[in-house]
Structure formats: structure tokens, C-alpha cells
mmCIF file of C-alpha atoms in Angstrom:
data_model
loop_
_atom_site.group_PDB
_atom_site.id
_atom_site.type_symbol
_atom_site.label_atom_id
_atom_site.label_comp_id
_atom_site.label_asym_id
_atom_site.label_seq_id
_atom_site.Cartn_x
_atom_site.Cartn_y
_atom_site.Cartn_z
ATOM 1 C CA MET A 1 -2.906 1.879 -34.904
ATOM 2 C CA LYS A 2 -0.523 -0.965 -34.131
ATOM 3 C CA TYR A 3 1.093 -0.976 -30.689
ATOM 4 C CA ASP A 4 3.689 -3.238 -29.171
ATOM 5 C CA TYR A 5 2.008 -3.115 -25.766
ATOM 6 C CA LEU A 6 -1.354 -2.333 -24.247
ATOM 7 C CA VAL A 7 -0.825 -1.378 -20.603
ATOM 8 C CA VAL A 8 -3.987 -1.680 -18.530
ATOM 9 C CA GLY A 9 -3.650 0.660 -15.573
ATOM 10 C CA ALA A 10 -1.857 4.018 -15.390
ATOM 11 C CA GLY A 11 -0.600 3.462 -11.859
ATOM 12 C CA LEU A 12 3.027 3.233 -10.815
ATOM 13 C CA PHE A 13 3.688 -0.269 -12.171
ATOM 14 C CA GLY A 14 2.112 0.446 -15.541
ATOM 15 C CA ALA A 15 3.792 3.858 -15.829
ATOM 16 C CA VAL A 16 7.285 2.514 -15.120
ATOM 17 C CA PHE A 17 6.807 -0.383 -17.534
ATOM 18 C CA ALA A 18 5.442 1.892 -20.266
ATOM 19 C CA HIS A 19 8.303 4.357 -19.846
ATOM 20 C CA GLU A 20 10.975 1.704 -20.069
ATOM 21 C CA MET A 21 9.361 -0.006 -23.038
ATOM 22 C CA ALA A 22 9.195 3.331 -24.863
ATOM 23 C CA ALA A 23 12.882 3.754 -24.087
ATOM 24 C CA GLU A 24 13.401 0.434 -25.870
ATOM 25 C CA GLY A 25 11.696 1.825 -28.945
ATOM 26 C CA LYS A 26 8.296 0.263 -28.338
ATOM 27 C CA ASN A 27 4.944 1.923 -28.986
ATOM 28 C CA VAL A 28 2.716 1.715 -25.927
ATOM 29 C CA LEU A 29 -0.933 2.524 -25.283
ATOM 30 C CA VAL A 30 -1.858 3.014 -21.609
ATOM 31 C CA ILE A 31 -5.513 2.946 -20.552
ATOM 32 C CA ASP A 32 -7.126 3.459 -17.168
ATOM 33 C CA LYS A 33 -10.741 3.226 -16.105
ATOM 34 C CA ARG A 34 -10.342 6.201 -13.777
ATOM 35 C CA ASP A 35 -10.409 9.708 -15.180
ATOM 36 C CA ASN A 36 -6.919 10.334 -13.839
ATOM 37 C CA ILE A 37 -3.503 8.753 -14.116
ATOM 38 C CA ALA A 38 -1.260 7.645 -11.207
ATOM 39 C CA GLY A 39 -3.607 5.039 -9.720
ATOM 40 C CA ASN A 40 -3.677 5.036 -5.932
ATOM 41 C CA ILE A 41 -0.775 7.478 -5.641
ATOM 42 C CA TYR A 42 -2.777 10.180 -7.437
ATOM 43 C CA THR A 43 -2.455 13.612 -5.827
ATOM 44 C CA GLU A 44 -4.545 16.671 -6.603
ATOM 45 C CA ASN A 45 -3.850 20.247 -5.567
ATOM 46 C CA LYS A 46 -6.452 21.971 -3.396
ATOM 47 C CA LEU A 47 -5.917 25.120 -1.317
ATOM 48 C CA GLY A 48 -2.325 24.960 -2.525
ATOM 49 C CA ILE A 49 -1.941 21.528 -0.866
ATOM 50 C CA ASN A 50 -1.112 18.281 -2.655
ATOM 51 C CA VAL A 51 -3.831 15.946 -1.417
ATOM 52 C CA HIS A 52 -3.174 12.188 -1.420
ATOM 53 C CA LYS A 53 -6.613 11.237 -2.717
ATOM 54 C CA TYR A 54 -6.339 7.503 -2.078
ATOM 55 C CA GLY A 55 -4.494 7.502 1.225
ATOM 56 C CA ALA A 56 -1.084 8.595 2.432
ATOM 57 C CA HIS A 57 1.898 7.488 0.354
ATOM 58 C CA ILE A 58 5.389 8.020 1.762
ATOM 59 C CA PHE A 59 8.169 6.849 -0.494
ATOM 60 C CA HIS A 60 10.878 4.859 1.278
ATOM 61 C CA THR A 61 13.476 2.374 0.097
ATOM 62 C CA SER A 62 16.905 0.931 0.732
ATOM 63 C CA ASP A 63 17.257 0.054 -2.947
ATOM 64 C CA LYS A 64 19.637 2.698 -4.299
ATOM 65 C CA GLU A 65 18.884 1.825 -7.919
ATOM 66 C CA VAL A 66 15.165 2.440 -7.315
ATOM 67 C CA TRP A 67 15.906 5.652 -5.391
ATOM 68 C CA ASP A 68 18.091 6.953 -8.200
ATOM 69 C CA TYR A 69 15.389 5.950 -10.687
ATOM 70 C CA VAL A 70 12.552 7.947 -9.071
ATOM 71 C CA ASN A 71 14.821 10.945 -8.622
ATOM 72 C CA ARG A 72 15.052 11.136 -12.409
ATOM 73 C CA PHE A 73 11.388 12.142 -12.444
ATOM 74 C CA ALA A 74 10.932 14.171 -9.259
ATOM 75 C CA GLU A 75 12.809 16.043 -6.573
ATOM 76 C CA PHE A 76 12.071 14.565 -3.156
ATOM 77 C CA ASN A 77 11.892 16.460 0.106
ATOM 78 C CA ASN A 78 13.299 15.047 3.337
ATOM 79 C CA TYR A 79 9.981 14.154 4.963
ATOM 80 C CA ILE A 80 10.399 11.551 7.728
ATOM 81 C CA ASN A 81 7.309 9.562 8.662
ATOM 82 C CA SER A 82 6.765 9.854 12.422
ATOM 83 C CA PRO A 83 3.138 8.942 13.144
ATOM 84 C CA VAL A 84 1.378 9.430 16.451
ATOM 85 C CA ALA A 85 -1.057 6.936 17.964
ATOM 86 C CA VAL A 86 -4.125 7.962 19.952
ATOM 87 C CA TYR A 87 -5.601 5.544 22.494
ATOM 88 C CA LYS A 88 -8.489 7.067 24.451
ATOM 89 C CA ASP A 89 -6.914 10.251 25.860
ATOM 90 C CA GLU A 90 -3.325 9.013 25.583
ATOM 91 C CA LEU A 91 -0.808 9.876 22.848
ATOM 92 C CA TYR A 92 2.045 7.559 21.851
ATOM 93 C CA ASN A 93 4.860 7.788 19.333
ATOM 94 C CA LEU A 94 5.209 5.198 16.601
ATOM 95 C CA PRO A 95 6.961 2.944 15.804
ATOM 96 C CA PHE A 96 7.295 1.328 19.231
ATOM 97 C CA ASN A 97 10.395 3.008 20.669
ATOM 98 C CA MET A 98 11.712 4.490 23.886
ATOM 99 C CA ASN A 99 9.415 7.510 23.556
ATOM 100 C CA THR A 100 6.481 5.050 23.427
ATOM 101 C CA PHE A 101 7.695 2.995 26.391
ATOM 102 C CA SER A 102 8.598 6.032 28.478
ATOM 103 C CA LYS A 103 5.113 7.476 28.018
ATOM 104 C CA MET A 104 3.413 4.139 28.689
ATOM 105 C CA TRP A 105 5.291 3.107 31.837
ATOM 106 C CA GLY A 106 7.097 6.215 33.098
ATOM 107 C CA ILE A 107 10.543 4.694 32.555
ATOM 108 C CA ARG A 108 13.729 6.069 30.976
ATOM 109 C CA THR A 109 16.176 3.317 30.055
ATOM 110 C CA PRO A 110 16.130 0.482 27.486
ATOM 111 C CA ASN A 111 16.752 -2.105 30.208
ATOM 112 C CA GLU A 112 13.652 -0.960 32.082
ATOM 113 C CA ALA A 113 11.555 -1.211 28.929
ATOM 114 C CA LYS A 114 12.919 -4.638 27.977
ATOM 115 C CA LYS A 115 12.281 -5.925 31.500
ATOM 116 C CA ILE A 116 8.610 -4.854 31.472
ATOM 117 C CA ILE A 117 7.990 -6.240 27.984
ATOM 118 C CA LYS A 118 9.624 -9.564 28.857
ATOM 119 C CA GLU A 119 7.732 -9.893 32.134
ATOM 120 C CA GLN A 120 4.395 -9.175 30.465
ATOM 121 C CA ALA A 121 5.068 -11.416 27.468
ATOM 122 C CA ASP A 122 6.304 -14.291 29.643
ATOM 123 C CA ALA A 123 3.227 -13.980 31.874
ATOM 124 C CA GLU A 124 0.923 -14.155 28.850
ATOM 125 C CA VAL A 125 2.735 -17.217 27.462
ATOM 126 C CA GLU A 126 2.477 -19.006 30.801
ATOM 127 C CA ARG A 127 -1.219 -18.150 31.049
ATOM 128 C CA MET A 128 -1.919 -19.452 27.546
ATOM 129 C CA LYS A 129 0.061 -22.672 28.107
ATOM 130 C CA LYS A 130 -1.900 -23.315 31.282
ATOM 131 C CA GLU A 131 -5.227 -22.682 29.519
ATOM 132 C CA LYS A 132 -4.231 -25.029 26.686
ATOM 133 C CA GLY A 133 -2.828 -27.660 29.035
ATOM 134 C CA THR A 134 0.521 -27.849 27.261
ATOM 135 C CA ASP A 135 4.179 -27.310 28.094
ATOM 136 C CA GLU A 136 5.013 -25.977 24.634
ATOM 137 C CA PHE A 137 3.639 -22.680 23.377
ATOM 138 C CA THR A 138 2.554 -22.157 19.792
ATOM 139 C CA ALA A 139 0.495 -19.111 18.847
ATOM 140 C CA ASP A 140 -2.795 -20.203 17.270
ATOM 141 C CA ASN A 141 -3.874 -16.724 16.217
ATOM 142 C CA LEU A 142 -2.711 -13.144 15.936
ATOM 143 C CA GLU A 143 -3.812 -12.218 19.444
ATOM 144 C CA GLU A 144 -1.701 -14.957 21.001
ATOM 145 C CA GLN A 145 1.239 -14.084 18.778
ATOM 146 C CA ALA A 146 1.137 -10.386 19.682
ATOM 147 C CA LEU A 147 0.743 -11.066 23.408
ATOM 148 C CA SER A 148 3.704 -13.434 23.338
ATOM 149 C CA LEU A 149 5.849 -10.785 21.639
ATOM 150 C CA ALA A 150 4.838 -7.550 23.351
ATOM 151 C CA GLY A 151 2.773 -8.297 26.438
ATOM 152 C CA ARG A 152 -0.622 -7.008 27.482
ATOM 153 C CA ASP A 153 -0.154 -3.203 27.583
ATOM 154 C CA ILE A 154 1.224 -2.720 24.070
ATOM 155 C CA TYR A 155 -1.217 -5.235 22.630
ATOM 156 C CA GLU A 156 -4.319 -3.696 24.208
ATOM 157 C CA LYS A 157 -3.438 -0.072 23.543
ATOM 158 C CA LEU A 158 -1.589 -0.090 20.232
ATOM 159 C CA VAL A 159 -2.187 -3.374 18.398
ATOM 160 C CA LYS A 160 -5.584 -4.890 19.082
ATOM 161 C CA GLY A 161 -8.121 -2.283 17.998
ATOM 162 C CA TYR A 162 -6.129 -0.951 15.058
ATOM 163 C CA THR A 163 -5.496 -4.434 13.665
ATOM 164 C CA GLU A 164 -9.125 -5.488 14.076
ATOM 165 C CA LYS A 165 -10.277 -2.405 12.191
ATOM 166 C CA GLN A 166 -7.763 -3.033 9.415
ATOM 167 C CA TRP A 167 -8.802 -6.643 8.881
ATOM 168 C CA GLY A 168 -12.454 -6.474 9.922
ATOM 169 C CA ARG A 169 -12.029 -9.432 12.277
ATOM 170 C CA ASP A 170 -11.161 -10.046 15.911
ATOM 171 C CA CYS A 171 -7.457 -10.645 16.484
ATOM 172 C CA SER A 172 -8.371 -14.062 17.878
ATOM 173 C CA GLU A 173 -9.791 -14.927 14.428
ATOM 174 C CA LEU A 174 -6.757 -13.765 12.447
ATOM 175 C CA PRO A 175 -3.812 -16.051 11.621
ATOM 176 C CA ALA A 176 -0.678 -15.669 13.726
ATOM 177 C CA PHE A 177 1.616 -15.237 10.715
ATOM 178 C CA ILE A 178 0.268 -11.738 10.028
ATOM 179 C CA ILE A 179 2.485 -10.575 12.889
ATOM 180 C CA ARG A 180 5.690 -12.581 12.666
ATOM 181 C CA ARG A 181 7.425 -9.963 14.768
ATOM 182 C CA LEU A 182 6.639 -6.602 16.323
ATOM 183 C CA PRO A 183 9.457 -4.159 15.604
ATOM 184 C CA MET A 184 10.536 -2.478 18.817
ATOM 185 C CA ARG A 185 13.335 0.056 18.995
ATOM 186 C CA PHE A 186 15.041 0.667 22.280
ATOM 187 C CA ILE A 187 16.196 4.134 21.251
ATOM 188 C CA TYR A 188 14.430 7.483 21.236
ATOM 189 C CA ASP A 189 13.718 7.526 17.491
ATOM 190 C CA ASN A 190 10.305 8.179 15.923
ATOM 191 C CA ASN A 191 11.346 7.487 12.303
ATOM 192 C CA TYR A 192 8.801 4.867 11.230
ATOM 193 C CA PHE A 193 10.915 3.347 8.479
ATOM 194 C CA ASN A 194 14.373 1.819 8.646
ATOM 195 C CA ASP A 195 15.055 2.486 4.970
ATOM 196 C CA ARG A 196 17.994 4.648 3.993
ATOM 197 C CA TYR A 197 16.017 6.832 1.587
ATOM 198 C CA GLN A 198 12.690 8.501 2.358
ATOM 199 C CA GLY A 199 10.645 11.462 1.218
ATOM 200 C CA ILE A 200 7.705 12.901 -0.692
ATOM 201 C CA PRO A 201 8.031 14.143 -4.296
ATOM 202 C CA ILE A 202 7.855 17.912 -4.295
ATOM 203 C CA GLY A 203 4.780 18.849 -6.300
ATOM 204 C CA GLY A 204 3.006 15.543 -5.698
ATOM 205 C CA TYR A 205 2.998 12.046 -7.172
ATOM 206 C CA THR A 206 0.804 12.904 -10.147
ATOM 207 C CA ALA A 207 3.554 15.087 -11.613
ATOM 208 C CA LEU A 208 6.014 12.210 -11.198
ATOM 209 C CA VAL A 209 3.748 9.809 -13.093
ATOM 210 C CA GLU A 210 3.125 12.415 -15.800
ATOM 211 C CA LYS A 211 6.854 12.456 -16.481
ATOM 212 C CA LEU A 212 6.986 8.667 -16.541
ATOM 213 C CA LEU A 213 4.164 8.621 -19.084
ATOM 214 C CA LEU A 214 5.718 11.429 -21.133
ATOM 215 C CA ILE A 215 2.516 13.442 -20.854
ATOM 216 C CA GLY A 216 2.645 16.848 -22.498
ATOM 217 C CA LYS A 217 0.149 19.151 -24.117
ATOM 218 C CA GLU A 218 -0.649 16.668 -26.847
ATOM 219 C CA GLY A 219 -0.730 13.593 -24.589
ATOM 220 C CA GLU A 220 1.764 11.783 -26.852
ATOM 221 C CA ILE A 221 5.479 12.583 -27.073
ATOM 222 C CA PRO A 222 8.115 10.747 -29.098
ATOM 223 C CA PHE A 223 10.705 9.147 -26.808
ATOM 224 C CA LEU A 224 13.763 7.909 -28.647
ATOM 225 C CA ASN A 225 12.192 5.480 -31.095
ATOM 226 C CA GLY A 226 9.063 4.685 -29.082
ATOM 227 C CA THR A 227 5.902 6.457 -27.979
ATOM 228 C CA ILE A 228 3.419 6.417 -25.131
ATOM 229 C CA LYS A 229 -0.206 7.333 -25.597
ATOM 230 C CA VAL A 230 -2.506 7.600 -22.572
ATOM 231 C CA GLN A 231 -6.293 7.293 -22.474
ATOM 232 C CA THR A 232 -8.181 7.699 -19.186
ATOM 233 C CA GLY A 233 -11.825 6.930 -18.479
ATOM 234 C CA VAL A 234 -11.486 3.737 -20.535
ATOM 235 C CA ASP A 235 -12.698 0.420 -19.130
ATOM 236 C CA TYR A 236 -10.560 -2.461 -20.375
ATOM 237 C CA TYR A 237 -13.537 -4.825 -20.564
ATOM 238 C CA ASP A 238 -15.338 -2.442 -22.909
ATOM 239 C CA PHE A 239 -12.175 -1.618 -24.837
ATOM 240 C CA ILE A 240 -10.689 -4.970 -25.824
ATOM 241 C CA LYS A 241 -12.288 -7.536 -28.119
ATOM 242 C CA MET A 242 -13.136 -10.563 -26.019
ATOM 243 C CA SER A 243 -13.427 -14.290 -26.576
ATOM 244 C CA GLY A 244 -15.486 -15.422 -23.623
ATOM 245 C CA ASN A 245 -13.845 -14.090 -20.449
ATOM 246 C CA THR A 246 -10.427 -13.419 -21.995
ATOM 247 C CA PRO A 247 -9.078 -11.285 -24.854
ATOM 248 C CA ALA A 248 -9.504 -12.591 -28.372
ATOM 249 C CA VAL A 249 -6.309 -13.445 -30.235
ATOM 250 C CA PRO A 250 -4.832 -11.498 -31.947
ATOM 251 C CA PHE A 251 -5.277 -8.691 -29.399
ATOM 252 C CA GLU A 252 -7.406 -5.890 -30.796
ATOM 253 C CA SER A 253 -9.487 -3.053 -29.425
ATOM 254 C CA VAL A 254 -13.061 -2.392 -30.473
ATOM 255 C CA ASN A 255 -11.655 0.707 -32.220
ATOM 256 C CA GLY A 256 -9.349 -1.345 -34.416
ATOM 257 C CA ASP A 257 -6.066 -0.841 -32.549
ATOM 258 C CA SER A 258 -3.875 -3.949 -32.342
ATOM 259 C CA PHE A 259 -1.349 -5.060 -29.717
ATOM 260 C CA ASP A 260 1.420 -7.638 -29.618
ATOM 261 C CA LYS A 261 1.203 -7.979 -25.843
ATOM 262 C CA ILE A 262 -0.914 -6.836 -22.891
ATOM 263 C CA LEU A 263 0.245 -5.838 -19.421
ATOM 264 C CA PHE A 264 -2.696 -6.173 -17.047
ATOM 265 C CA THR A 265 -2.425 -4.509 -13.608
ATOM 266 C CA GLY A 266 -6.008 -5.115 -12.491
ATOM 267 C CA MET A 267 -7.326 -8.062 -10.487
ATOM 268 C CA ILE A 268 -6.065 -11.327 -11.932
ATOM 269 C CA ASP A 269 -9.191 -13.217 -10.844
ATOM 270 C CA GLU A 270 -11.428 -10.656 -12.565
ATOM 271 C CA PHE A 271 -9.327 -10.981 -15.729
ATOM 272 C CA PHE A 272 -10.252 -14.667 -15.889
ATOM 273 C CA GLY A 273 -13.900 -14.047 -15.061
ATOM 274 C CA TYR A 274 -13.427 -15.471 -11.535
ATOM 275 C CA LYS A 275 -13.502 -18.934 -13.110
ATOM 276 C CA LEU A 276 -11.420 -20.471 -10.305
ATOM 277 C CA GLY A 277 -13.022 -18.451 -7.520
ATOM 278 C CA THR A 278 -12.841 -14.941 -6.080
ATOM 279 C CA LEU A 279 -9.738 -13.680 -4.322
ATOM 280 C CA GLU A 280 -10.348 -11.611 -1.204
ATOM 281 C CA TYR A 281 -9.251 -8.031 -0.681
ATOM 282 C CA ARG A 282 -9.626 -5.270 1.869
ATOM 283 C CA SER A 283 -10.996 -1.951 0.733
ATOM 284 C CA LEU A 284 -10.831 1.587 2.085
ATOM 285 C CA ARG A 285 -13.163 4.542 2.283
ATOM 286 C CA PHE A 286 -11.846 8.097 2.456
ATOM 287 C CA GLU A 287 -13.615 11.076 3.981
ATOM 288 C CA THR A 288 -11.802 14.281 3.041
ATOM 289 C CA GLU A 289 -12.582 17.637 4.623
ATOM 290 C CA GLU A 290 -11.326 21.051 3.546
ATOM 291 C CA LEU A 291 -10.730 23.433 6.450
ATOM 292 C CA PRO A 292 -9.862 26.799 4.879
ATOM 293 C CA ASP A 293 -9.945 28.621 8.228
ATOM 294 C CA VAL A 294 -7.772 26.125 10.120
ATOM 295 C CA ASP A 295 -4.016 26.415 9.718
ATOM 296 C CA ASN A 296 -2.995 23.299 11.619
ATOM 297 C CA TYR A 297 -5.537 20.624 12.559
ATOM 298 C CA GLN A 298 -3.513 17.960 14.363
ATOM 299 C CA GLY A 299 0.148 18.971 14.258
ATOM 300 C CA ASN A 300 1.282 15.852 12.403
ATOM 301 C CA ALA A 301 0.803 14.338 8.961
ATOM 302 C CA VAL A 302 -0.383 10.958 10.270
ATOM 303 C CA VAL A 303 -2.296 10.267 13.483
ATOM 304 C CA ASN A 304 -3.489 6.697 14.094
ATOM 305 C CA TYR A 305 -6.542 5.881 16.205
ATOM 306 C CA THR A 306 -6.011 2.507 17.849
ATOM 307 C CA GLU A 307 -9.359 1.974 19.609
ATOM 308 C CA ARG A 308 -11.722 -0.274 17.713
ATOM 309 C CA GLU A 309 -14.627 1.924 18.785
ATOM 310 C CA VAL A 310 -13.256 4.804 16.674
ATOM 311 C CA PRO A 311 -14.391 3.812 13.156
ATOM 312 C CA TYR A 312 -11.454 5.260 11.222
ATOM 313 C CA THR A 313 -7.875 4.034 11.529
ATOM 314 C CA ARG A 314 -6.129 7.327 10.982
ATOM 315 C CA ILE A 315 -6.430 10.986 10.060
ATOM 316 C CA ILE A 316 -4.076 12.395 7.434
ATOM 317 C CA GLU A 317 -3.270 16.116 7.371
ATOM 318 C CA HIS A 318 -1.846 16.515 3.898
ATOM 319 C CA LYS A 319 -0.049 19.843 4.195
ATOM 320 C CA HIS A 320 2.466 18.408 6.674
ATOM 321 C CA PHE A 321 3.859 16.019 4.036
ATOM 322 C CA GLU A 322 5.386 19.021 2.304
ATOM 323 C CA TYR A 323 5.837 21.326 5.299
ATOM 324 C CA GLY A 324 2.986 23.603 4.222
ATOM 325 C CA GLN A 325 2.758 26.883 6.120
ATOM 326 C CA GLY A 326 -0.089 28.618 4.311
ATOM 327 C CA LYS A 327 -3.594 29.313 5.575
ATOM 328 C CA GLY A 328 -6.065 26.457 5.472
ATOM 329 C CA THR A 329 -5.633 22.723 5.738
ATOM 330 C CA ILE A 330 -7.145 19.501 4.415
ATOM 331 C CA ILE A 331 -7.642 16.304 6.389
ATOM 332 C CA THR A 332 -8.695 12.799 5.370
ATOM 333 C CA ARG A 333 -10.194 10.161 7.634
ATOM 334 C CA GLU A 334 -9.415 6.642 6.478
ATOM 335 C CA TYR A 335 -11.959 3.882 7.072
ATOM 336 C CA PRO A 336 -11.134 0.213 6.422
ATOM 337 C CA ALA A 337 -13.933 -1.649 4.675
ATOM 338 C CA ASN A 338 -14.895 -5.124 3.605
ATOM 339 C CA TRP A 339 -14.442 -5.597 -0.120
ATOM 340 C CA LYS A 340 -17.200 -6.757 -2.434
ATOM 341 C CA HIS A 341 -17.503 -6.855 -6.211
ATOM 342 C CA GLY A 342 -17.645 -3.316 -7.535
ATOM 343 C CA ASP A 343 -15.565 -1.841 -4.700
ATOM 344 C CA GLU A 344 -12.016 -0.638 -5.134
ATOM 345 C CA PRO A 345 -9.583 -3.342 -3.917
ATOM 346 C CA TYR A 346 -6.616 -1.953 -1.972
ATOM 347 C CA TYR A 347 -4.992 -4.790 -0.045
ATOM 348 C CA PRO A 348 -4.794 -8.459 -1.011
ATOM 349 C CA MET A 349 -5.732 -10.823 1.815
ATOM 350 C CA ASN A 350 -2.560 -12.896 1.679
ATOM 351 C CA ASP A 351 -3.644 -15.729 3.924
ATOM 352 C CA GLU A 352 -3.080 -19.382 3.089
ATOM 353 C CA LYS A 353 -6.439 -19.870 1.362
ATOM 354 C CA ASN A 354 -6.130 -16.847 -0.912
ATOM 355 C CA ASN A 355 -2.471 -17.420 -1.731
ATOM 356 C CA LYS A 356 -3.308 -20.960 -2.805
ATOM 357 C CA LEU A 357 -6.058 -19.674 -5.091
ATOM 358 C CA TYR A 358 -3.706 -17.059 -6.542
ATOM 359 C CA GLU A 359 -1.161 -19.766 -7.385
ATOM 360 C CA GLN A 360 -3.888 -21.513 -9.368
ATOM 361 C CA TYR A 361 -4.558 -18.311 -11.319
ATOM 362 C CA LYS A 362 -0.819 -17.888 -11.839
ATOM 363 C CA GLU A 363 -0.688 -21.350 -13.411
ATOM 364 C CA LEU A 364 -3.689 -20.505 -15.581
ATOM 365 C CA ALA A 365 -1.922 -17.349 -16.763
ATOM 366 C CA LYS A 366 0.822 -19.489 -18.308
ATOM 367 C CA GLU A 367 -1.685 -20.481 -20.974
ATOM 368 C CA PHE A 368 -1.648 -16.830 -22.160
ATOM 369 C CA PRO A 369 1.994 -16.079 -23.046
ATOM 370 C CA GLY A 370 1.107 -12.741 -24.629
ATOM 371 C CA ILE A 371 -0.324 -11.371 -21.388
ATOM 372 C CA LEU A 372 1.706 -10.066 -18.434
ATOM 373 C CA PHE A 373 0.339 -9.458 -14.943
ATOM 374 C CA GLY A 374 1.784 -6.795 -12.674
ATOM 375 C CA GLY A 375 1.219 -4.758 -9.533
ATOM 376 C CA ARG A 376 -0.599 -5.473 -6.294
ATOM 377 C CA LEU A 377 -3.712 -6.771 -8.011
ATOM 378 C CA GLY A 378 -2.169 -8.534 -10.979
ATOM 379 C CA GLN A 379 0.388 -10.325 -8.794
ATOM 380 C CA TYR A 380 -1.834 -10.474 -5.684
ATOM 381 C CA LYS A 381 0.887 -9.183 -3.402
ATOM 382 C CA TYR A 382 1.206 -6.275 -1.015
ATOM 383 C CA TYR A 383 3.841 -3.998 -2.522
ATOM 384 C CA ASN A 384 5.327 -0.794 -1.194
ATOM 385 C CA MET A 385 6.003 1.776 -3.904
ATOM 386 C CA ASP A 386 9.686 0.920 -4.205
ATOM 387 C CA GLN A 387 8.781 -2.760 -4.563
ATOM 388 C CA VAL A 388 6.317 -1.874 -7.325
ATOM 389 C CA ILE A 389 9.089 -0.083 -9.217
ATOM 390 C CA ARG A 390 11.547 -2.922 -8.683
ATOM 391 C CA ALA A 391 9.007 -5.499 -9.888
ATOM 392 C CA ALA A 392 8.217 -3.380 -12.966
ATOM 393 C CA LEU A 393 11.895 -2.932 -13.813
ATOM 394 C CA ASP A 394 12.451 -6.673 -13.399
ATOM 395 C CA MET A 395 9.584 -7.351 -15.795
ATOM 396 C CA VAL A 396 11.126 -4.928 -18.286
ATOM 397 C CA GLN A 397 14.419 -6.818 -18.129
ATOM 398 C CA ALA A 398 12.598 -10.075 -18.767
ATOM 399 C CA GLU A 399 10.927 -8.527 -21.827
ATOM 400 C CA LYS A 400 14.120 -7.256 -23.415
#
């Protein structure tokens, strides 16, 4: 069959692009190497609970157009992300706010909190200037940056261990720009996000993506003048006819399907056979446990563990995302991991070295005008879900 587009990846970027192209009358084939659609926002129902299989995803945005867009495909609840941090035997509210500062120092007012933070941060800056033998302070690494912004107590208890687990390196070995600022709120407000709109789709993210992909009983539904067909469990590199490390032109599958264009949402360096070098990523490992006899494991959807000695960064209790009251619960421990070939890449390592290499791949991609690159991996950029949708809609506009 002849298609206008082959979309590689049935995650959020690919699903939005496919939907909008079908609305323009295009015929689209979407493939994914996983056996399920929805990419990393895939949810599956167990014990009557929508489990976020690849880590917690809380939708939040200040982009009203994007908010209105997703509400076409799902009804959202009013879940507000208010994580709790555990350090040794102490519990703190996140983000850093007056509840955090009150618990940490036994104070009540914003002025008291600001005074302590300033005194600690100033003391750390003076110490570091003295050690460096300079009158001007410039943070040389993340540790110095965080200490200069928040002081010793917040850094040691809430930043250091968690950050080192996330990145797999000591804070003194990480670049300062990772933490340009540490958001601190001097009000008693545990809402993690500042965005105007926030929530979880009732029924889970998989149902939302099914609607985007027009999935019904037959797997292919006419939409205006276009169609979307979805095939899972299909590896792109086995599916497309290749010429060396890149697709042969014209674009055809080994089954005889043909495509005018390809949207690729996988790793851009893998697409080009790593010919310019390998981009770095961070990976994750998830350990999910069903607890049918426990109604409420931790009392909150997200609990972070900030000590480096605790191997996981957080525990997710999925039922609290949708205010579940039934018997039984399911928790997931999330472990950061070094990425190597064959692992699932989750976060691009957007440091100077990797960004420079990505720009080289971006230039190389210009030699393939029939191929588009999208999403976190295709554009080597950390995107929140609303940013994924915005980027996909912008690409659609450019294609019209």
C-alpha cells in the first residue's frame, strides 16, 4: 500500500503528528517496536489501577492551546502533584516552600527562611572564594552552584544525593548549568508545578493515545479523507529497506509498502548508524510490586528518596494519581541507570559535548529532506508532555 507518511514510534509525538496528518487527508502508517502503543506514557490496568509502566507522568502546561487539544481526547482529573521527600528519618514537602523550611529549621515566616538561606549561601560562597584564592565567585560545578543558591542544609538533605543518583556522578563532577536556579517558594504551597493546567487523564494515557491513533476494533478507521494504521512489535530496522545505514530511496518496506516521507522518533544517532559518534543518555529501571492486601502503602503518589545510599530515587503509588479507594495497591520503585547500547534511553544528557554532537547530526539530517525527526530522542531534547505536543503540532504546521 502507498502511504504519505511512515511514523516510527507510537508515542505521544508520533500519535499527535499521525492524527493531524490524517485530519489533513493523509494516509499514515505508525509502527512501534514495543508491543504496545503510547511509548513511555503507556498505562495498563491492574487491580483496577492505571499503572504508569514507564514512570510517573503528570500532565501540566500553561499553553492553553495544548490543554484544549488534549482535552479533546480525554477528560482530566484535578490531580495536583505534591511530592514528599524522605531524607533518613525526616520528611519534607516539595517543591522547596515554607512547609519545607518550617520543618527543616523550626521557623514560621518567609523572612526567617530567607535569612537562613542567605546566611548559609553567603557563608558557602565566602568559603569557596577563600579556597580558590579569588575575590570573584564563579561556580565550577553543580555542587558549588547549589551551595551558592541554597546553602548547606538544603543541598545536603534534598539536592545532593538525589541529583547524584539521577546523573550517576558526584555533584562536584557535574556542570553548574544543570542547576541554573533552585525554585524556592516562600509560601505554604506544595503544588510542584507553576503551570495553570494540571491533571491525569481519567482512564489512563493509553486510552488517550488510542483516540489520537483512531484505534478501533479493526485497527484502522477512516478519518475525513485520511487513515491511520498501527502496527506494534515492528522494528524499524527490520521493516524498512536500507541503503547502508539509512533508508533506501524511494522509501519502501520489506513488505512492499511505500512512503513519501518518514517521521522518525527514535535516537537520531542510531538512525545514522552512530557514524558521527554516540550521544549519551540516562536510562531507568522500574521495579513494580502488586500489593493486593495493602490499601494505602505510602499515603502519596510520589515519594522521593534523597539519600544517595538508597538506590532508588522515588516510589510511585499509582492509585493516588486517580484518587483510588479500592482494596489493593501497586507501587513502583524507580532506579536511575547508566545507558548502554540496547538499553531504553529516557533522558538525553544535554551537556555541552553531547549538544555539540547533536548539532552535527542535525546538520547531517538536512541531507535527507524526506525524513523528519521528532520527540526527545529524535530531537535530543528533554521535553515535558505538553512540549512534545507543541513540537508535534509545530511540525504539522510546517508540513502543511
